[in-house]
Short mmCIF file of C-alpha atoms and ligand atoms in Angstrom, two decimals:
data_model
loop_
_atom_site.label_atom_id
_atom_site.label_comp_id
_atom_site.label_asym_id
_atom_site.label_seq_id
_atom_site.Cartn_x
_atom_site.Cartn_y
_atom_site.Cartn_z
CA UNK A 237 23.35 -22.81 9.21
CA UNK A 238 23.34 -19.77 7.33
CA UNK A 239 20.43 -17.44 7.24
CA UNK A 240 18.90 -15.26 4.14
CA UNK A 241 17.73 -12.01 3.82
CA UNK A 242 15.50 -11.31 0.91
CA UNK A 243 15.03 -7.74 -0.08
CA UNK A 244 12.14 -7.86 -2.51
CA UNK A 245 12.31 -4.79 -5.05
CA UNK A 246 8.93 -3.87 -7.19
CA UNK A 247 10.05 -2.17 -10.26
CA UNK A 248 8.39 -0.35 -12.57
CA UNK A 249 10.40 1.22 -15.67
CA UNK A 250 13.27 1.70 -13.57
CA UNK A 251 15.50 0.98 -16.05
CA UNK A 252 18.29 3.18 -14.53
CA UNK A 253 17.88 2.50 -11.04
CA UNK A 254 18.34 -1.58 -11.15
CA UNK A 255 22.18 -1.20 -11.37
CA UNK A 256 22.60 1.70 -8.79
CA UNK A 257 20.25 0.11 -6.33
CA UNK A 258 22.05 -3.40 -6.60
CA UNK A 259 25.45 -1.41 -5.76
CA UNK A 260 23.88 0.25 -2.81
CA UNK A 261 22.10 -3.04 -1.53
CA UNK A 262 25.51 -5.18 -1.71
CA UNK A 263 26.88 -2.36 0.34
CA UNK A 264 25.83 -4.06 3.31
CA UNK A 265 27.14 -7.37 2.11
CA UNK A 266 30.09 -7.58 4.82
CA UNK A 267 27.76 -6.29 7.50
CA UNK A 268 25.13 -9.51 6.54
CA UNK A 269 28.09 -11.95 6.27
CA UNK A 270 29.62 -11.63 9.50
CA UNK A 271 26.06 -12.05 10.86
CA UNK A 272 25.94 -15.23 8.98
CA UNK A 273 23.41 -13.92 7.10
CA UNK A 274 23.38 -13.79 2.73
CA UNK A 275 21.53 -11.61 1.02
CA UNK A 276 19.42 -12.20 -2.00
CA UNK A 277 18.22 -9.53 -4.34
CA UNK A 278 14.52 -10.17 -5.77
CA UNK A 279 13.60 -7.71 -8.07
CA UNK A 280 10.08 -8.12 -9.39
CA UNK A 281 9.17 -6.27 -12.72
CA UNK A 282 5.93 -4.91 -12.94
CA UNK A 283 5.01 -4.87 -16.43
CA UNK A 284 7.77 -2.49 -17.51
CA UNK A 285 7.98 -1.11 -20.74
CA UNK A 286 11.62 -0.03 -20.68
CA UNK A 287 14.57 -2.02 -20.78
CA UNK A 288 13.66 -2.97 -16.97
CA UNK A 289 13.66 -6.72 -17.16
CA UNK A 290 17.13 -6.49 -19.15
CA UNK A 291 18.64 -4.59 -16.88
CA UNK A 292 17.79 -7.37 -14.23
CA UNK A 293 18.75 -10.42 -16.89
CA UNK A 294 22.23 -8.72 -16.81
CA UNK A 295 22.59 -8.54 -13.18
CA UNK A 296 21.47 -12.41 -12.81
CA UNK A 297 24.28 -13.43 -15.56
CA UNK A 298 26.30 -11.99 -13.19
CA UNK A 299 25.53 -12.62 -9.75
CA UNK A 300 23.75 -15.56 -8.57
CA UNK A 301 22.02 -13.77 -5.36
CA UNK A 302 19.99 -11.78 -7.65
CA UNK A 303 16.25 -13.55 -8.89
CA UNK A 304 13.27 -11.83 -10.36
CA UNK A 305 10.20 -12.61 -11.24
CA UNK A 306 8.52 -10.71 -14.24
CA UNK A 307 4.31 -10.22 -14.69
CA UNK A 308 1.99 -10.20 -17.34
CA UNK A 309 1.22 -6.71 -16.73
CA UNK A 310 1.19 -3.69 -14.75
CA UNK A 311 -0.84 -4.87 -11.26
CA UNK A 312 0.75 -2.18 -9.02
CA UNK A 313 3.20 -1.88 -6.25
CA UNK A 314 0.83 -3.99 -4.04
CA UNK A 315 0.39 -6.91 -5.83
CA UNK A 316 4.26 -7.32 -6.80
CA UNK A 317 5.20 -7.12 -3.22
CA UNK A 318 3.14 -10.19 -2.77
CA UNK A 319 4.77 -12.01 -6.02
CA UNK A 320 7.91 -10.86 -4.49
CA UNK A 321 7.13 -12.95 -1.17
CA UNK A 322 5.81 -16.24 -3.18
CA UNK A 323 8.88 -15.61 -5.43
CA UNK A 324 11.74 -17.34 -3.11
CA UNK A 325 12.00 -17.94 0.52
CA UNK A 326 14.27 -16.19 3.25
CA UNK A 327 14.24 -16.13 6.97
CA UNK A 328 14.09 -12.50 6.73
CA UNK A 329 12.41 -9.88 4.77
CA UNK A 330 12.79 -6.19 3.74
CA UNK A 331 10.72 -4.62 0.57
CA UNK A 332 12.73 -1.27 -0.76
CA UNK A 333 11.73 0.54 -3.67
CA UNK A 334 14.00 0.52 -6.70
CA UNK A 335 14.55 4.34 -6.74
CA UNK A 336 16.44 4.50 -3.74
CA UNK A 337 14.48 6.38 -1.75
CA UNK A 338 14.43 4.01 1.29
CA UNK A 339 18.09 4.33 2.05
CA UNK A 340 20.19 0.89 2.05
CA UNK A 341 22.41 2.19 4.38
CA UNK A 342 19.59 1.59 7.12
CA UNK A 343 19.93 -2.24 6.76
CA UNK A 344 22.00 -2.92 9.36
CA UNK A 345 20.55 -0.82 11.91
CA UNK A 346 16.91 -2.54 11.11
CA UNK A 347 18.74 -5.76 11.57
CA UNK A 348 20.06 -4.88 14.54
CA UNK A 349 16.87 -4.24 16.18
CA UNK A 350 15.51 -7.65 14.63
CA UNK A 351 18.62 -9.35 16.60
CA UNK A 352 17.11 -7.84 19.71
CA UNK A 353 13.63 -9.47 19.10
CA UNK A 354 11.54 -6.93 17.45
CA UNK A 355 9.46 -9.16 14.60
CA UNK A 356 9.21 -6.20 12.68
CA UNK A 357 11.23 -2.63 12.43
CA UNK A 358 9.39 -0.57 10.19
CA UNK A 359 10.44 3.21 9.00
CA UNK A 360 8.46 6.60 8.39
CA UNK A 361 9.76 9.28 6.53
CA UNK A 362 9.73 12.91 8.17
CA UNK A 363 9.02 16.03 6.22
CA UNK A 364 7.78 15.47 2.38
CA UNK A 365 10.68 17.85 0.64
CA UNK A 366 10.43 17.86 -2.77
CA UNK A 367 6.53 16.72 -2.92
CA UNK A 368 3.73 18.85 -4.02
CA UNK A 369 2.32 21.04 -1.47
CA UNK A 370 -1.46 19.10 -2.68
CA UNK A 371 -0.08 16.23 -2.26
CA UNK A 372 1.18 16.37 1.23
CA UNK A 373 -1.69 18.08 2.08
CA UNK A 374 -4.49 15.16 1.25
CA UNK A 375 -1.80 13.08 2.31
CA UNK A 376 -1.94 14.44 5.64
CA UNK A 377 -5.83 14.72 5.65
CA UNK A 378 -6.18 10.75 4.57
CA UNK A 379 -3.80 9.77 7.82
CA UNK A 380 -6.25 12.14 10.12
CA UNK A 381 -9.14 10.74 8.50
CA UNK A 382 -8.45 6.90 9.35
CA UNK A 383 -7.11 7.49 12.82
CA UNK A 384 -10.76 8.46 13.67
CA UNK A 385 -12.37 6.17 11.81
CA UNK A 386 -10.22 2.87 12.00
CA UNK A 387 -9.41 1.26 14.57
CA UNK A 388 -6.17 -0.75 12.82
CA UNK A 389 -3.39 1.68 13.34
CA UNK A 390 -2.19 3.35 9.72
CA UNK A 391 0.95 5.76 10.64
CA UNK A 392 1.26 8.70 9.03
CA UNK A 393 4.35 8.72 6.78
CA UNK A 394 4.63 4.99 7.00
CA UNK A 395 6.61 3.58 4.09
CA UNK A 396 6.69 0.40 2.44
CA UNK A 397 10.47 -0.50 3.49
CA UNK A 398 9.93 -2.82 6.83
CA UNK A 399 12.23 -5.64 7.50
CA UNK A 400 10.59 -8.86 9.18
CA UNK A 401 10.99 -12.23 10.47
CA UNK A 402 9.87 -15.30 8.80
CA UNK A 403 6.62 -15.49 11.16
CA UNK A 404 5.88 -11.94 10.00
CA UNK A 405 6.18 -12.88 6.25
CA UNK A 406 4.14 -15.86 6.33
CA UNK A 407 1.02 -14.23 8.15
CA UNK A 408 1.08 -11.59 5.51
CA UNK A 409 1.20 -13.76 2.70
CA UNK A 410 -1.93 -15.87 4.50
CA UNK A 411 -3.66 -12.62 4.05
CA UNK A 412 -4.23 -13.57 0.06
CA UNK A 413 -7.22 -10.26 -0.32
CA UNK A 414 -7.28 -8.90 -3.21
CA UNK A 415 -7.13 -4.98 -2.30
CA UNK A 416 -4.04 -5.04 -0.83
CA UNK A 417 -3.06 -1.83 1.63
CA UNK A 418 -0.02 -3.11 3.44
CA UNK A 419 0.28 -0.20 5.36
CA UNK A 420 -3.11 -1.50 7.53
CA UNK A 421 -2.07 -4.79 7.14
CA UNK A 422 0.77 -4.64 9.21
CA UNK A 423 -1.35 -3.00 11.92
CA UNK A 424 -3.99 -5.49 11.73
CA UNK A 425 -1.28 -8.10 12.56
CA UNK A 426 0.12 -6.67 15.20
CA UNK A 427 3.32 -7.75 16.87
CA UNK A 428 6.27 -6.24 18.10
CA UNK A 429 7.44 -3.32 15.60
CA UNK A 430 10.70 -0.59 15.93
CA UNK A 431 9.62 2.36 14.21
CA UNK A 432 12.73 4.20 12.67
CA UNK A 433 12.39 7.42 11.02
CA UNK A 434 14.59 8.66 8.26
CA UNK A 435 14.56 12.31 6.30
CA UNK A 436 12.52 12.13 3.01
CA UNK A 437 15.13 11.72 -0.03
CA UNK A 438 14.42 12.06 -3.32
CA UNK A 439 13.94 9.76 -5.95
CA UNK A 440 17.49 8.72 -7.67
CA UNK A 441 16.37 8.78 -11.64
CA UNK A 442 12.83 8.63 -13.36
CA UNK A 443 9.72 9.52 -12.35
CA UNK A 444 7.37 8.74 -9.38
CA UNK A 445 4.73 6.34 -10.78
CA UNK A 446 2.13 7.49 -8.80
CA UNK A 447 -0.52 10.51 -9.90
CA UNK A 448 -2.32 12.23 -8.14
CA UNK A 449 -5.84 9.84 -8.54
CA UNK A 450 -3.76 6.90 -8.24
CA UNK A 451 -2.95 7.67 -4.96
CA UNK A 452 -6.91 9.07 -4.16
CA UNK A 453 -7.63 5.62 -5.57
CA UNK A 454 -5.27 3.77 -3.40
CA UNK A 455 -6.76 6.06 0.07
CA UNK A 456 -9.63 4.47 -0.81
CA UNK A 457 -8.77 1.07 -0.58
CA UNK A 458 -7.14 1.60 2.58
CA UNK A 459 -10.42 3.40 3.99
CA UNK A 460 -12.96 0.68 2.80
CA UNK A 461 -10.05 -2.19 3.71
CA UNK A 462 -9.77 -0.97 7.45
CA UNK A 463 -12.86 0.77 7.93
CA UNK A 464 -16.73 0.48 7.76
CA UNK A 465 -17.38 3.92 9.47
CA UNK A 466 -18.64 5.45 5.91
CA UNK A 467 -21.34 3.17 5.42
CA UNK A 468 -22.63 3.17 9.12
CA UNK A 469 -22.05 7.05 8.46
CA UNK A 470 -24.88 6.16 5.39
CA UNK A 471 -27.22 4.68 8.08
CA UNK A 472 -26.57 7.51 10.78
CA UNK A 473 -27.80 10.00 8.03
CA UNK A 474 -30.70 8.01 6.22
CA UNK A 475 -31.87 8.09 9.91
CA UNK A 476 -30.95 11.69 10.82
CA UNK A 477 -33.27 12.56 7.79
CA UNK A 478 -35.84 10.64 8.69
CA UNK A 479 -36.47 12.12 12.23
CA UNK A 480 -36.25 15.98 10.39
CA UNK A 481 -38.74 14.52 7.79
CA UNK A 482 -41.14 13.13 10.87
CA UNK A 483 -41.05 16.70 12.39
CA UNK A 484 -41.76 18.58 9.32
CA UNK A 485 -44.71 16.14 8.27
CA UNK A 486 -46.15 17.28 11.94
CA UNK A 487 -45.46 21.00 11.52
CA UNK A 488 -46.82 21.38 8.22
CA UNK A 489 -50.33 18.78 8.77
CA UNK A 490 -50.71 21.28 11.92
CA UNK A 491 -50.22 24.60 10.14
CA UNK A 492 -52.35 23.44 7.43
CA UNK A 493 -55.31 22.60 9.96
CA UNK A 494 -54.52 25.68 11.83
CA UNK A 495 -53.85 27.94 8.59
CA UNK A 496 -55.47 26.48 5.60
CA UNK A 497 -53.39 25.35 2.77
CA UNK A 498 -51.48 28.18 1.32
CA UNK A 499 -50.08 26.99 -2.38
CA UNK A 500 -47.07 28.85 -2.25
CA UNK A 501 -43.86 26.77 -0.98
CA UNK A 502 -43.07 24.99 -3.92
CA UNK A 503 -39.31 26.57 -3.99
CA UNK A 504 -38.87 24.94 -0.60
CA UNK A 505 -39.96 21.79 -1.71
CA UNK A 506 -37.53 21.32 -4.81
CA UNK A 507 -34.68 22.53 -2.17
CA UNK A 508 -35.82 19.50 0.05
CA UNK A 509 -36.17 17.37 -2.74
CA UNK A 510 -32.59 17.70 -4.54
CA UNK A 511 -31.20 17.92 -1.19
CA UNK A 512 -32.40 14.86 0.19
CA UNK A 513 -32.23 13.07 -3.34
CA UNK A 514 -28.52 13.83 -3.01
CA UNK A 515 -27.58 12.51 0.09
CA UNK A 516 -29.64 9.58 -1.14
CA UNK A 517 -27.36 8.67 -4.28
CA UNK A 518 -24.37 9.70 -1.99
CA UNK A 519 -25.24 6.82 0.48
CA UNK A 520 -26.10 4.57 -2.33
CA UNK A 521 -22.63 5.43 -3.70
CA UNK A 522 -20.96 4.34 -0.58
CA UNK A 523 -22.68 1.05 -0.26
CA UNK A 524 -21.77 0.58 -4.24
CA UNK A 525 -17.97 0.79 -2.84
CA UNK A 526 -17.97 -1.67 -0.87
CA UNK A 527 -20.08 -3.89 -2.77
CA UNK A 528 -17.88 -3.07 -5.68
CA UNK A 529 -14.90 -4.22 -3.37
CA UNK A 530 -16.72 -7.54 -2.20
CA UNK A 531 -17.76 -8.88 -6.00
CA UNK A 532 -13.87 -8.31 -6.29
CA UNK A 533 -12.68 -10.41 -3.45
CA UNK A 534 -15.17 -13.42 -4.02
CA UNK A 535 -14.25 -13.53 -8.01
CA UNK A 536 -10.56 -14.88 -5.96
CA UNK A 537 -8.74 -13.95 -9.33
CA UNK A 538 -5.15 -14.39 -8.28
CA UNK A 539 -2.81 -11.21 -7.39
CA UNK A 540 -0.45 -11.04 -9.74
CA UNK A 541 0.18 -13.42 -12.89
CA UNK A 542 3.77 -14.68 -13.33
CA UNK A 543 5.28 -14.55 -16.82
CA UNK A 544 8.74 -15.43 -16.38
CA UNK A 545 10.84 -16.48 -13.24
CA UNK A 546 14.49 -16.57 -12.94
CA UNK A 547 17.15 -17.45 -10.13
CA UNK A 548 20.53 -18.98 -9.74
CA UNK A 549 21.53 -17.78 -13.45
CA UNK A 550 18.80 -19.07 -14.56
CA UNK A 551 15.69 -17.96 -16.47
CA UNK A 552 12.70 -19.47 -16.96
CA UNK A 553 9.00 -19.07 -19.15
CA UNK A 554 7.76 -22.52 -19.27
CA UNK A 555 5.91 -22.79 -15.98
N1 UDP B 792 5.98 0.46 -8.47
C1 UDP B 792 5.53 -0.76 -8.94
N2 UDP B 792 4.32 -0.80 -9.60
C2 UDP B 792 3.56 0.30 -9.80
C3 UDP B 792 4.01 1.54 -9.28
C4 UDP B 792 5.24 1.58 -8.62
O1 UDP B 792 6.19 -1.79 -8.78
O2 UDP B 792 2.49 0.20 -10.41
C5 UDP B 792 7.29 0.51 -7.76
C6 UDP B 792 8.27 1.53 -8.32
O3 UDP B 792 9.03 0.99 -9.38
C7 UDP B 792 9.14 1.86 -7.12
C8 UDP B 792 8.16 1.73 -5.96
O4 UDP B 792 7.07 0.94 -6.43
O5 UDP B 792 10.20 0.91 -6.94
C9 UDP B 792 7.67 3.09 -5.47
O6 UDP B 792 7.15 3.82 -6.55
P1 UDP B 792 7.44 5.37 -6.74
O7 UDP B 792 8.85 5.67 -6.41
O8 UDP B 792 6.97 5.75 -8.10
O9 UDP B 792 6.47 5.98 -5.65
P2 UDP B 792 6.77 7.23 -4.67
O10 UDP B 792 8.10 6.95 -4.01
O11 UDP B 792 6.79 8.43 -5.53
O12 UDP B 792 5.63 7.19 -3.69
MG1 MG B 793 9.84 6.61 -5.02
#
């Protein structure tokens, strides 16, 4: 029987990629087919306000292999991923972004390694040409940071495009949380995984849709996600001042016995004050993270919401 592969596409106004990247993708088409394998295009449009959706509509008039599903809103690269999973089913999986910056080409050389057993083959990109200098920087700083303080592997320079078996699929859609960071997910879970590693290219047409605090935003989802070092970090210090506050209560009840009780010192006191004060609210703010990602999880709002669904030609809003 013949097999699918899926590649599941988050778009978000990338009105002038769909058509380019559904060239590239079908590139591979003779490749698949002598492997007895199809491929099916599912595009998944994340709230666009361009003529995204269109674009796809065309493409499924066309060309049956092609489905999409279409949300409510924007809910971010994440959470369409994950509607792209529950969207239609495929014995394998790849996700690509739409602006071709994880390179088609490398299909059959991921599926080549699948063919060999790996459950997953998974890509990094080397060097960061054409980024920001910041950018790369933090970037760098965030993988250094959770290496030391995680103990789920992150790579650095991991991207999103990772082709899997149908085992590997399922498991990550039974992990239904609600801050999604794929990246540690696919460490968490383990198995077998072929790292390939591919020079950074840049993005086809439009614009990256990430800013600079979306992505500090998204570090720390995958920090309080994998990790719980920052709030036992919290403890280590509430404790740490405790045992200086224990010493200086002794030194000063000693020198005052000894001394008399000078009035001076004040100056000292406000430093100790704000200082302490601030580590205080800083601790306070870490635990109001975490809590803040907890009420999140237990409200079990779905992902994504679905407004429209289409496959086989055909397009759907009554669901
Ligand atoms: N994307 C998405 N929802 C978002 C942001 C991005 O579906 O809220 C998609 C986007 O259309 C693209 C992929 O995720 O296909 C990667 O986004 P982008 O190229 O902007 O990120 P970068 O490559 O700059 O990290
Ligand atoms: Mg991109």
């Amino acid at each position: 029987m013949k097999e699918t592969l899926r590649i599941i596409v988050p778009c978000f106004n990338e009105e002038a990629n769909i058509v380019d990247f559904y060239h590239e993708a079908m590139k591979n088409e003779g490749y698949f087919a002598d492997n007895d394998v199809d491929i099916d295009i599912c595009f998944v449009d994340d709230g666009s306000t361009d003529n995204t959706l269109a674009e796809i509509k065309k493409l499924i008039k066309k060309d049956k292999r092609v489905c999409f599903v279409s949300l409510s809103r924007n809910f971010g690269k994440e959470a369409a991923m994950y509607a792209g999973l529950e969207l239609k089913d495929g014995e394998y999986t790849v996700f690509m972004d739409a602006d071709l910056q994880d390179p088609p080409s490398l299909l059959p050389e991921m599926f080549e390694y699948i063919k060999q057993g790996y459950d997953t083959v998974a890509t990094r990109r080397v060097g960061r040409k054409g980024e920001p200098m910041i950018r790369s920087f933090f970037a760098r700083c965030f993988y250094k940071l959770m290496k030391k303080i995680s103990k789920t592997e992150i790579v650095d320079g991991a991207r999103d495009f990772r082709m899997m078996t149908l085992q590997v699929s399922d498991m990550i859609m039974e992990m239904p949380e609600y801050n999604r960071f794929s990246k540690g997910l696919y460490g968490w879970l383990g198995y077998k995984t072929k790292w390939l590693e591919f020079e950074n290219v840049e993005r086809r047409k439009g614009e990256t849709k990430w800013s600079f605090w979306k992505l500090f935003s998204y570090s720390l989802d995958g920090i309080t996600a994998f990790s719980t070092a920052p709030l036992r970090m919290a403890s280590i210090l509430g404790l740490l001042f405790c045992v200086i506050a224990f010493i200086f209560i002794l030194i000063i009840i000693v020198r005052a016995l000894v001394f008399g009780d000078p009035t001076a010192g004040w100056p000292s006191l406000v430093c100790i004050i704000l200082l302490v004060s601030g580590v205080q609210l800083f601790c306070i703010g870490i635990i109001g993270e975490y809590l803040a990602k907890t009420y999140m999880e237990v409200k079990k709002r779905p992902i994504y919401v679905a407004k429209e669904i289409g496959y086989d030609h055909y397009s759907s809003s009554d669901f």
